[in-house]
Short mmCIF file of C-alpha atoms and ligand atoms in Angstrom, two decimals:
data_model
loop_
_atom_site.label_atom_id
_atom_site.label_comp_id
_atom_site.label_asym_id
_atom_site.label_seq_id
_atom_site.Cartn_x
_atom_site.Cartn_y
_atom_site.Cartn_z
CA MET A 228 37.36 -4.14 -19.05
CA GLN A 229 37.57 -1.86 -16.03
CA ARG A 230 36.40 -3.47 -12.79
CA SER A 231 33.45 -1.76 -11.16
CA ALA A 232 33.76 -0.59 -7.58
CA ASP A 233 32.20 -2.23 -4.55
CA LEU A 234 28.60 -1.20 -3.98
CA ASP A 235 28.63 1.84 -1.74
CA LEU A 236 25.35 3.74 -1.49
CA SER A 237 24.87 6.29 1.25
CA PRO A 238 22.69 5.37 4.20
CA ARG A 239 19.42 7.32 4.21
CA ILE A 240 16.65 8.06 6.67
CA LEU A 241 13.69 7.12 4.48
CA LEU A 242 10.84 9.54 5.23
CA GLY A 243 9.28 9.61 1.78
CA PRO A 244 6.19 7.90 0.33
CA GLY A 245 7.95 4.52 0.25
CA PRO A 246 10.14 2.58 0.35
CA SER A 247 10.40 2.89 4.12
CA ALA A 248 13.25 1.64 6.30
CA VAL A 249 13.77 -2.10 6.67
CA SER A 250 14.69 -3.33 10.14
CA PRO A 251 17.91 -5.33 10.66
CA ARG A 252 15.75 -8.25 11.75
CA VAL A 253 14.00 -8.36 8.37
CA LEU A 254 17.30 -7.90 6.49
CA ARG A 255 18.87 -10.76 8.40
CA VAL A 256 16.31 -13.39 7.39
CA MET A 257 16.77 -12.41 3.74
CA THR A 258 20.18 -14.07 3.71
CA THR A 259 18.56 -17.48 4.39
CA PRO A 260 19.39 -19.65 1.36
CA PRO A 261 16.69 -20.33 -1.24
CA ILE A 262 14.69 -23.53 -1.07
CA GLY A 263 12.69 -25.31 -3.79
CA TYR A 264 9.18 -24.06 -4.42
CA LEU A 265 7.70 -27.54 -3.82
CA ASP A 266 9.93 -28.50 -0.87
CA PRO A 267 7.68 -29.62 2.00
CA GLU A 268 9.40 -27.11 4.30
CA TRP A 269 8.66 -24.30 1.85
CA LEU A 270 5.03 -25.39 1.57
CA ALA A 271 4.71 -25.32 5.36
CA PHE A 272 6.34 -21.87 5.29
CA MET A 273 3.67 -20.69 2.82
CA ASP A 274 0.83 -22.00 5.01
CA GLU A 275 2.26 -20.10 7.94
CA GLU A 276 2.79 -16.94 5.86
CA GLN A 277 -0.85 -17.14 4.73
CA ALA A 278 -2.04 -17.44 8.33
CA LEU A 279 0.05 -14.37 9.29
CA LEU A 280 -1.32 -12.46 6.30
CA ARG A 281 -4.91 -13.26 7.32
CA GLU A 282 -4.24 -12.00 10.82
CA VAL A 283 -2.71 -8.74 9.62
CA TRP A 284 -5.53 -8.25 7.08
CA GLN A 285 -8.04 -9.14 9.84
CA THR A 286 -9.80 -11.60 7.58
CA GLU A 287 -10.88 -15.22 7.32
CA ASN A 288 -10.70 -15.11 3.52
CA PRO A 289 -9.32 -18.43 2.22
CA LEU A 290 -7.99 -16.65 -0.89
CA THR A 291 -5.29 -14.59 0.85
CA LEU A 292 -1.75 -14.60 -0.53
CA ALA A 293 1.18 -12.47 -1.65
CA LEU A 294 1.64 -11.80 -5.36
CA SER A 295 5.08 -11.57 -6.93
CA GLY A 296 5.28 -7.90 -7.82
CA THR A 297 5.00 -4.49 -6.22
CA GLY A 298 1.82 -2.78 -5.06
CA SER A 299 0.91 -1.96 -8.65
CA SER A 300 0.82 -5.67 -9.45
CA GLY A 301 -1.85 -5.97 -6.77
CA MET A 302 -3.78 -3.15 -8.41
CA GLU A 303 -3.45 -4.78 -11.82
CA ALA A 304 -4.47 -8.20 -10.45
CA ALA A 305 -7.62 -6.69 -8.92
CA ILE A 306 -8.56 -5.00 -12.16
CA ALA A 307 -7.58 -7.79 -14.57
CA ASN A 308 -9.33 -10.55 -12.62
CA PHE A 309 -12.55 -8.84 -11.58
CA LEU A 310 -13.36 -6.81 -14.68
CA GLU A 311 -14.23 -8.05 -18.15
CA PRO A 312 -14.62 -5.95 -21.30
CA GLY A 313 -17.72 -3.77 -21.00
CA ASP A 314 -18.02 -4.10 -17.21
CA ARG A 315 -18.72 -0.79 -15.50
CA PHE A 316 -16.07 0.18 -12.95
CA ILE A 317 -16.62 3.12 -10.59
CA VAL A 318 -13.37 4.63 -9.32
CA GLY A 319 -12.87 7.25 -6.64
CA VAL A 320 -10.25 9.63 -7.99
CA ASN A 321 -8.84 12.09 -5.45
CA GLY A 322 -5.17 11.60 -6.17
CA PHE A 323 -2.55 9.90 -8.29
CA PHE A 324 -3.44 6.27 -7.59
CA GLY A 325 -7.14 6.54 -8.48
CA ASN A 326 -6.02 7.78 -11.89
CA ARG A 327 -3.66 4.81 -12.25
CA MET A 328 -6.62 2.46 -11.64
CA CYS A 329 -8.62 4.20 -14.40
CA ASP A 330 -5.71 3.85 -16.83
CA MET A 331 -5.33 0.14 -16.10
CA ALA A 332 -9.06 -0.61 -16.25
CA ALA A 333 -9.43 1.09 -19.64
CA ARG A 334 -6.67 -1.19 -21.00
CA TYR A 335 -8.75 -4.23 -19.97
CA GLY A 336 -11.79 -2.83 -21.79
CA ALA A 337 -13.80 -1.80 -18.73
CA THR A 338 -16.16 1.16 -18.87
CA VAL A 339 -14.78 3.55 -16.28
CA THR A 340 -16.86 6.04 -14.29
CA LYS A 341 -14.71 8.45 -12.27
CA ILE A 342 -16.04 10.01 -9.09
CA GLU A 343 -13.75 12.84 -8.17
CA ALA A 344 -12.75 14.94 -5.22
CA PRO A 345 -10.00 17.58 -4.96
CA TRP A 346 -6.52 16.26 -4.13
CA GLY A 347 -6.51 16.51 -0.35
CA GLU A 348 -10.15 15.56 0.28
CA PRO A 349 -11.85 12.17 0.58
CA ILE A 350 -14.57 10.78 -1.70
CA ARG A 351 -18.03 11.29 -0.16
CA LYS A 352 -20.40 8.34 0.28
CA GLU A 353 -23.20 10.20 -1.56
CA GLN A 354 -20.99 10.36 -4.66
CA ILE A 355 -20.70 6.56 -4.62
CA ALA A 356 -24.44 6.12 -4.11
CA ASP A 357 -25.21 8.57 -6.94
CA ALA A 358 -22.87 6.81 -9.37
CA LEU A 359 -24.51 3.47 -8.55
CA LYS A 360 -28.00 4.95 -9.04
CA GLN A 361 -27.06 5.92 -12.58
CA GLY A 362 -26.61 2.26 -13.51
CA PRO A 363 -25.25 -1.07 -12.32
CA ALA A 364 -21.53 -1.58 -11.86
CA LYS A 365 -19.33 -4.63 -11.46
CA MET A 366 -16.98 -3.05 -8.94
CA VAL A 367 -16.32 0.16 -7.02
CA ALA A 368 -12.74 1.05 -6.11
CA LEU A 369 -11.36 3.43 -3.51
CA VAL A 370 -7.86 4.24 -2.34
CA HIS A 371 -7.86 3.77 1.44
CA ALA A 372 -4.64 5.73 1.99
CA GLU A 373 -3.82 8.18 -0.82
CA THR A 374 -0.06 8.48 -0.63
CA SER A 375 -0.06 11.30 -3.17
CA THR A 376 -2.28 13.54 -1.03
CA GLY A 377 -2.12 12.32 2.59
CA VAL A 378 -5.85 11.55 2.82
CA LEU A 379 -7.31 8.60 4.72
CA GLN A 380 -10.56 7.48 3.08
CA ASP A 381 -13.29 6.67 5.62
CA LEU A 382 -14.80 3.32 4.61
CA THR A 383 -17.61 3.12 7.18
CA GLY A 384 -20.90 2.34 5.50
CA VAL A 385 -19.34 2.14 2.04
CA ALA A 386 -19.66 -1.65 1.70
CA ASP A 387 -23.41 -1.47 2.44
CA ILE A 388 -23.93 1.01 -0.37
CA VAL A 389 -21.80 -0.95 -2.83
CA HIS A 390 -23.19 -4.38 -1.96
CA GLY A 391 -26.75 -3.00 -1.93
CA ALA A 392 -26.26 -2.17 -5.61
CA GLY A 393 -24.84 -5.63 -6.36
CA ALA A 394 -21.25 -4.47 -6.90
CA LEU A 395 -17.93 -5.58 -5.41
CA LEU A 396 -15.82 -3.27 -3.23
CA MET A 397 -12.12 -3.03 -4.14
CA VAL A 398 -9.76 -1.10 -1.88
CA ASP A 399 -6.12 -0.05 -2.36
CA CYS A 400 -4.50 -0.69 1.04
CA VAL A 401 -0.90 -0.15 -0.07
CA THR A 402 -0.16 2.57 2.49
CA SER A 403 -2.81 1.61 5.06
CA LEU A 404 -2.05 -2.04 5.88
CA ALA A 405 -0.19 -2.29 9.22
CA GLY A 406 -0.19 1.52 9.59
CA VAL A 407 -3.86 2.37 10.21
CA PRO A 408 -6.82 0.11 11.07
CA VAL A 409 -7.54 -2.27 8.17
CA LYS A 410 -10.22 -4.84 8.97
CA ILE A 411 -11.13 -6.52 5.72
CA ASP A 412 -14.03 -8.62 7.01
CA ALA A 413 -15.50 -5.96 9.30
CA MET A 414 -15.23 -3.31 6.55
CA GLY A 415 -16.89 -5.61 3.99
CA VAL A 416 -14.07 -5.31 1.46
CA ASP A 417 -14.15 -7.86 -1.39
CA VAL A 418 -10.79 -7.26 -3.06
CA ALA A 419 -7.78 -5.63 -1.41
CA TYR A 420 -4.08 -5.41 -2.09
CA SER A 421 -1.09 -3.90 -0.38
CA ALA A 422 2.68 -3.72 -0.77
CA THR A 423 5.59 -4.79 1.41
CA GLN A 424 7.63 -1.58 1.40
CA LYS A 425 5.28 0.85 3.10
CA CYS A 426 3.90 0.17 6.61
CA LEU A 427 4.87 -3.54 6.63
CA GLY A 428 8.55 -2.59 6.82
CA ALA A 429 9.93 -5.08 4.29
CA PRO A 430 11.66 -4.42 0.95
CA THR A 431 9.54 -3.83 -2.12
CA GLY A 432 8.56 -6.77 -4.35
CA LEU A 433 5.46 -8.54 -3.02
CA ALA A 434 1.81 -7.53 -2.97
CA PRO A 435 -0.32 -9.00 -0.16
CA PHE A 436 -3.73 -9.72 -1.67
CA THR A 437 -7.07 -10.93 -0.30
CA VAL A 438 -10.46 -11.79 -1.84
CA SER A 439 -13.80 -12.28 -0.04
CA PRO A 440 -15.98 -15.34 -0.71
CA LYS A 441 -18.26 -13.05 -2.75
CA GLY A 442 -15.24 -12.03 -4.79
CA VAL A 443 -14.27 -15.67 -5.34
CA ALA A 444 -17.81 -16.39 -6.59
CA ALA A 445 -17.45 -13.51 -9.06
CA LEU A 446 -14.14 -14.95 -10.30
CA GLU A 447 -15.80 -18.30 -10.93
CA LYS A 448 -18.45 -16.60 -13.08
CA ARG A 449 -15.98 -15.02 -15.51
CA LYS A 450 -16.90 -15.55 -19.17
CA LYS A 451 -13.28 -15.70 -20.32
CA PRO A 452 -9.97 -16.37 -18.56
CA THR A 453 -8.22 -13.32 -17.12
CA ALA A 454 -6.35 -11.51 -19.89
CA ASN A 455 -3.23 -11.22 -17.73
CA TRP A 456 -1.63 -14.68 -17.41
CA TYR A 457 1.00 -13.76 -14.81
CA LEU A 458 -1.59 -12.25 -12.45
CA ASP A 459 -4.41 -14.74 -13.08
CA LEU A 460 -5.70 -15.53 -9.59
CA ALA A 461 -7.44 -18.70 -10.78
CA ILE A 462 -4.07 -20.29 -11.59
CA ILE A 463 -2.04 -18.62 -8.83
CA ALA A 464 -4.53 -19.90 -6.24
CA LYS A 465 -3.80 -23.45 -7.39
CA TYR A 466 -0.24 -23.04 -6.16
CA TRP A 467 -1.24 -21.58 -2.78
CA ASP A 468 -3.99 -24.16 -2.15
CA LYS A 469 -3.78 -27.95 -1.82
CA ASN A 470 -3.03 -28.45 -5.55
CA ARG A 471 0.45 -26.89 -5.22
CA ALA A 472 0.56 -26.54 -8.98
CA TYR A 473 3.61 -24.70 -10.32
CA HIS A 474 2.85 -21.24 -11.73
CA HIS A 475 6.10 -19.27 -11.36
CA THR A 476 9.11 -19.43 -9.06
CA PRO A 477 8.55 -17.18 -6.05
CA SER A 478 11.42 -15.12 -4.58
CA THR A 479 12.22 -16.90 -1.32
CA ALA A 480 14.22 -13.90 0.00
CA LEU A 481 11.23 -11.57 -0.40
CA HIS A 482 8.86 -14.03 1.24
CA TYR A 483 11.27 -14.54 4.16
CA ALA A 484 11.28 -10.75 4.57
CA LEU A 485 7.51 -10.47 4.39
CA ARG A 486 7.05 -13.21 6.97
CA GLU A 487 9.39 -11.38 9.34
CA GLY A 488 7.63 -8.06 8.73
CA LEU A 489 4.27 -9.69 9.49
CA ARG A 490 5.65 -11.34 12.65
CA MET A 491 7.02 -8.00 13.84
CA ALA A 492 3.65 -6.32 13.23
CA LEU A 493 1.81 -9.00 15.20
CA GLU A 494 4.40 -9.06 18.02
CA GLU A 495 4.00 -5.31 18.40
CA GLY A 496 0.22 -5.78 18.26
CA LEU A 497 -1.90 -4.25 15.52
CA GLU A 498 -3.69 -1.82 17.85
CA LYS A 499 -0.38 -0.64 19.30
CA ARG A 500 1.17 -0.37 15.85
CA TRP A 501 -1.71 1.79 14.58
CA ALA A 502 -1.40 3.92 17.74
CA ARG A 503 2.37 4.30 17.19
CA HIS A 504 1.84 5.51 13.62
CA ARG A 505 -0.74 8.01 14.84
CA ALA A 506 1.27 9.24 17.86
CA ASN A 507 4.39 9.80 15.75
CA ALA A 508 2.40 11.62 13.06
CA GLU A 509 0.83 13.82 15.74
CA TYR A 510 4.30 14.63 17.08
CA LEU A 511 5.37 15.70 13.56
CA TRP A 512 2.20 17.76 13.10
CA ALA A 513 2.70 19.50 16.48
CA GLU A 514 6.37 20.31 15.77
CA LEU A 515 5.51 21.74 12.35
CA ALA A 516 2.72 23.83 13.89
CA LYS A 517 5.28 25.33 16.30
CA MET A 518 7.28 26.39 13.23
CA LYS A 519 4.11 27.99 11.76
CA ILE A 520 4.13 25.47 8.92
CA SER A 521 0.67 24.23 7.95
CA LEU A 522 -0.61 20.97 6.54
CA HIS A 523 -2.56 20.37 3.35
CA VAL A 524 -5.25 18.01 4.71
CA ALA A 525 -7.93 18.82 7.32
CA PRO A 526 -7.20 17.09 10.66
CA GLU A 527 -10.16 14.68 10.41
CA HIS A 528 -8.98 13.26 7.07
CA ARG A 529 -5.24 13.08 7.74
CA LEU A 530 -3.34 9.89 7.08
CA PRO A 531 -0.79 9.16 9.85
CA PRO A 532 1.65 7.23 7.60
CA LEU A 533 1.89 10.12 5.12
CA THR A 534 1.69 13.84 5.80
CA THR A 535 1.43 16.51 3.11
CA VAL A 536 3.17 19.64 4.38
CA LYS A 537 2.44 23.00 2.72
CA ILE A 538 5.71 24.42 1.42
CA PRO A 539 6.09 27.86 3.05
CA ASP A 540 5.98 30.83 0.66
CA GLY A 541 9.26 31.75 -0.97
CA VAL A 542 10.95 28.46 -0.07
CA ASP A 543 12.91 26.64 -2.77
CA ASP A 544 11.23 23.18 -2.89
CA PRO A 545 13.88 21.11 -4.72
CA GLY A 546 16.66 23.03 -2.95
CA VAL A 547 15.37 22.12 0.51
CA ARG A 548 14.92 18.45 -0.43
CA LYS A 549 18.43 18.37 -1.89
CA ARG A 550 19.95 19.80 1.30
CA LEU A 551 17.94 17.37 3.44
CA ARG A 552 19.35 14.53 1.38
CA GLU A 553 22.95 15.70 1.03
CA GLU A 554 23.57 17.29 4.45
CA PHE A 555 21.22 15.31 6.67
CA ALA A 556 20.76 12.01 4.76
CA ILE A 557 16.99 12.45 4.98
CA GLU A 558 14.67 11.59 2.10
CA ILE A 559 11.28 13.27 1.84
CA ALA A 560 9.32 13.72 -1.41
CA GLY A 561 7.75 16.54 -3.37
CA GLY A 562 4.16 16.69 -4.61
CA PHE A 563 2.63 15.09 -7.69
CA GLY A 564 0.30 16.62 -10.31
CA PRO A 565 -1.75 19.51 -8.88
CA LEU A 566 0.31 19.38 -5.68
CA ALA A 567 3.70 19.69 -7.42
CA GLY A 568 5.68 22.54 -5.86
CA LYS A 569 2.93 23.04 -3.25
CA VAL A 570 3.59 20.26 -0.73
CA TRP A 571 6.25 18.03 0.70
CA ARG A 572 5.29 14.46 1.43
CA VAL A 573 6.64 13.06 4.67
CA GLY A 574 6.19 9.35 5.22
CA LEU A 575 6.22 7.80 8.68
CA MET A 576 5.72 4.17 7.77
CA GLY A 577 6.62 0.91 9.48
CA PHE A 578 10.19 0.91 10.83
CA SER A 579 10.60 4.54 9.66
CA SER A 580 7.85 5.69 12.03
CA ARG A 581 10.16 6.59 14.91
CA ARG A 582 10.31 9.64 17.14
CA GLU A 583 14.04 10.15 16.58
CA ASN A 584 13.50 10.35 12.82
CA ILE A 585 10.98 13.14 13.30
CA ALA A 586 13.32 14.98 15.66
CA ALA A 587 16.07 14.70 13.04
CA LEU A 588 13.80 16.03 10.28
CA ILE A 589 12.52 18.93 12.40
CA GLY A 590 16.07 19.84 13.45
CA ALA A 591 17.24 19.77 9.85
CA LEU A 592 14.29 21.85 8.61
CA LYS A 593 14.93 24.46 11.30
CA GLU A 594 18.52 24.78 10.17
CA ILE A 595 17.68 24.93 6.46
CA LEU A 596 14.68 27.29 6.66
C1 PLP O 179 2.99 3.05 -3.53
C2 PLP O 179 1.54 2.93 -3.90
C3 PLP O 179 1.10 2.11 -4.96
C4 PLP O 179 2.04 1.46 -5.92
O1 PLP O 179 2.87 0.57 -5.31
P1 PLP O 179 4.26 0.15 -6.04
O2 PLP O 179 4.81 -0.79 -5.01
O3 PLP O 179 5.06 1.39 -6.21
O4 PLP O 179 3.92 -0.51 -7.30
C5 PLP O 179 -0.26 1.99 -5.18
N1 PLP O 179 -1.15 2.62 -4.40
C6 PLP O 179 -0.77 3.43 -3.38
C7 PLP O 179 -1.81 4.11 -2.56
C8 PLP O 179 0.58 3.60 -3.11
O5 PLP O 179 0.96 4.40 -2.12
#
């Protein structure tokens, strides 16, 4: 058998919708050797990781942990645990990820009501209120940061509407956590999940997850166990709490990385980190404006960690992205669904959100266009 060559992938400046760059500090801790999942030192590590997660989520929720799996595992855990067959689930669909929620929920037998907005606009509060007036629902879900469209969903006042109708509020925070203000308790969110590879600046593979006391009460009232064994919060919680009951073997390397990413976010300071993401996005927006290139989303709804850039007329979309990758080592992404061929998606997340990266992208675009 022929021997395969040493691994040799090209370095890239990751300015797409995720994964984002991982700092050397995070990479370094990943080489720490594994330790047993019931070792007292590992259990102390988990307690500390949970405390860091609560601080970054801005919550007191006891049920706060990191699931083994990517952001989509967080989405599936939210849906599988909080919905039972026949439960009505209202989903804001204004991009790719709202549709993914609908697909998942239908597989668990939920009755899905979509409330829609064009790709590039947020869901309006009146739409949520109207859907709840038409009948009771178990849960309402919104995508806080729509990575497919570059829209930041305003959540002010949403929890009051949802809770007033007796429903739970679920929010996808995959691209918002540690990049824009996320305050779980203050926003009244009951179920939220994120991912490690967007604004947290760690490699992909874990899904930070948090549940409000109201959410926990709903879990306890389930008629049947969650249909997804691997993501069943009732059993996973028994490993993270005092019981320390084995469920599955967590990846130590990924947890070491998450802990370091959380520490870096808190050392920087959440307010300062949010401000950095915004300032760098504004720098990108201003530089593009100078080039007469416009953006897809209205300024008041723009998401600093992900910008959708209108592809100028007559420009070869895949050709430009190929040259950015091959000649400048820069990754950006194209559009999905209705935005395919119409926008580029530029991510400025976590360790990738740096002024020099934007300067490099603008310089490259000037040369190519
Ligand atoms: C990336 C993303 C997901 C999916 O996360 P994976 O880690 O790719 O599974 C879900 N929701 C949003 C808003 C995302 O940006």
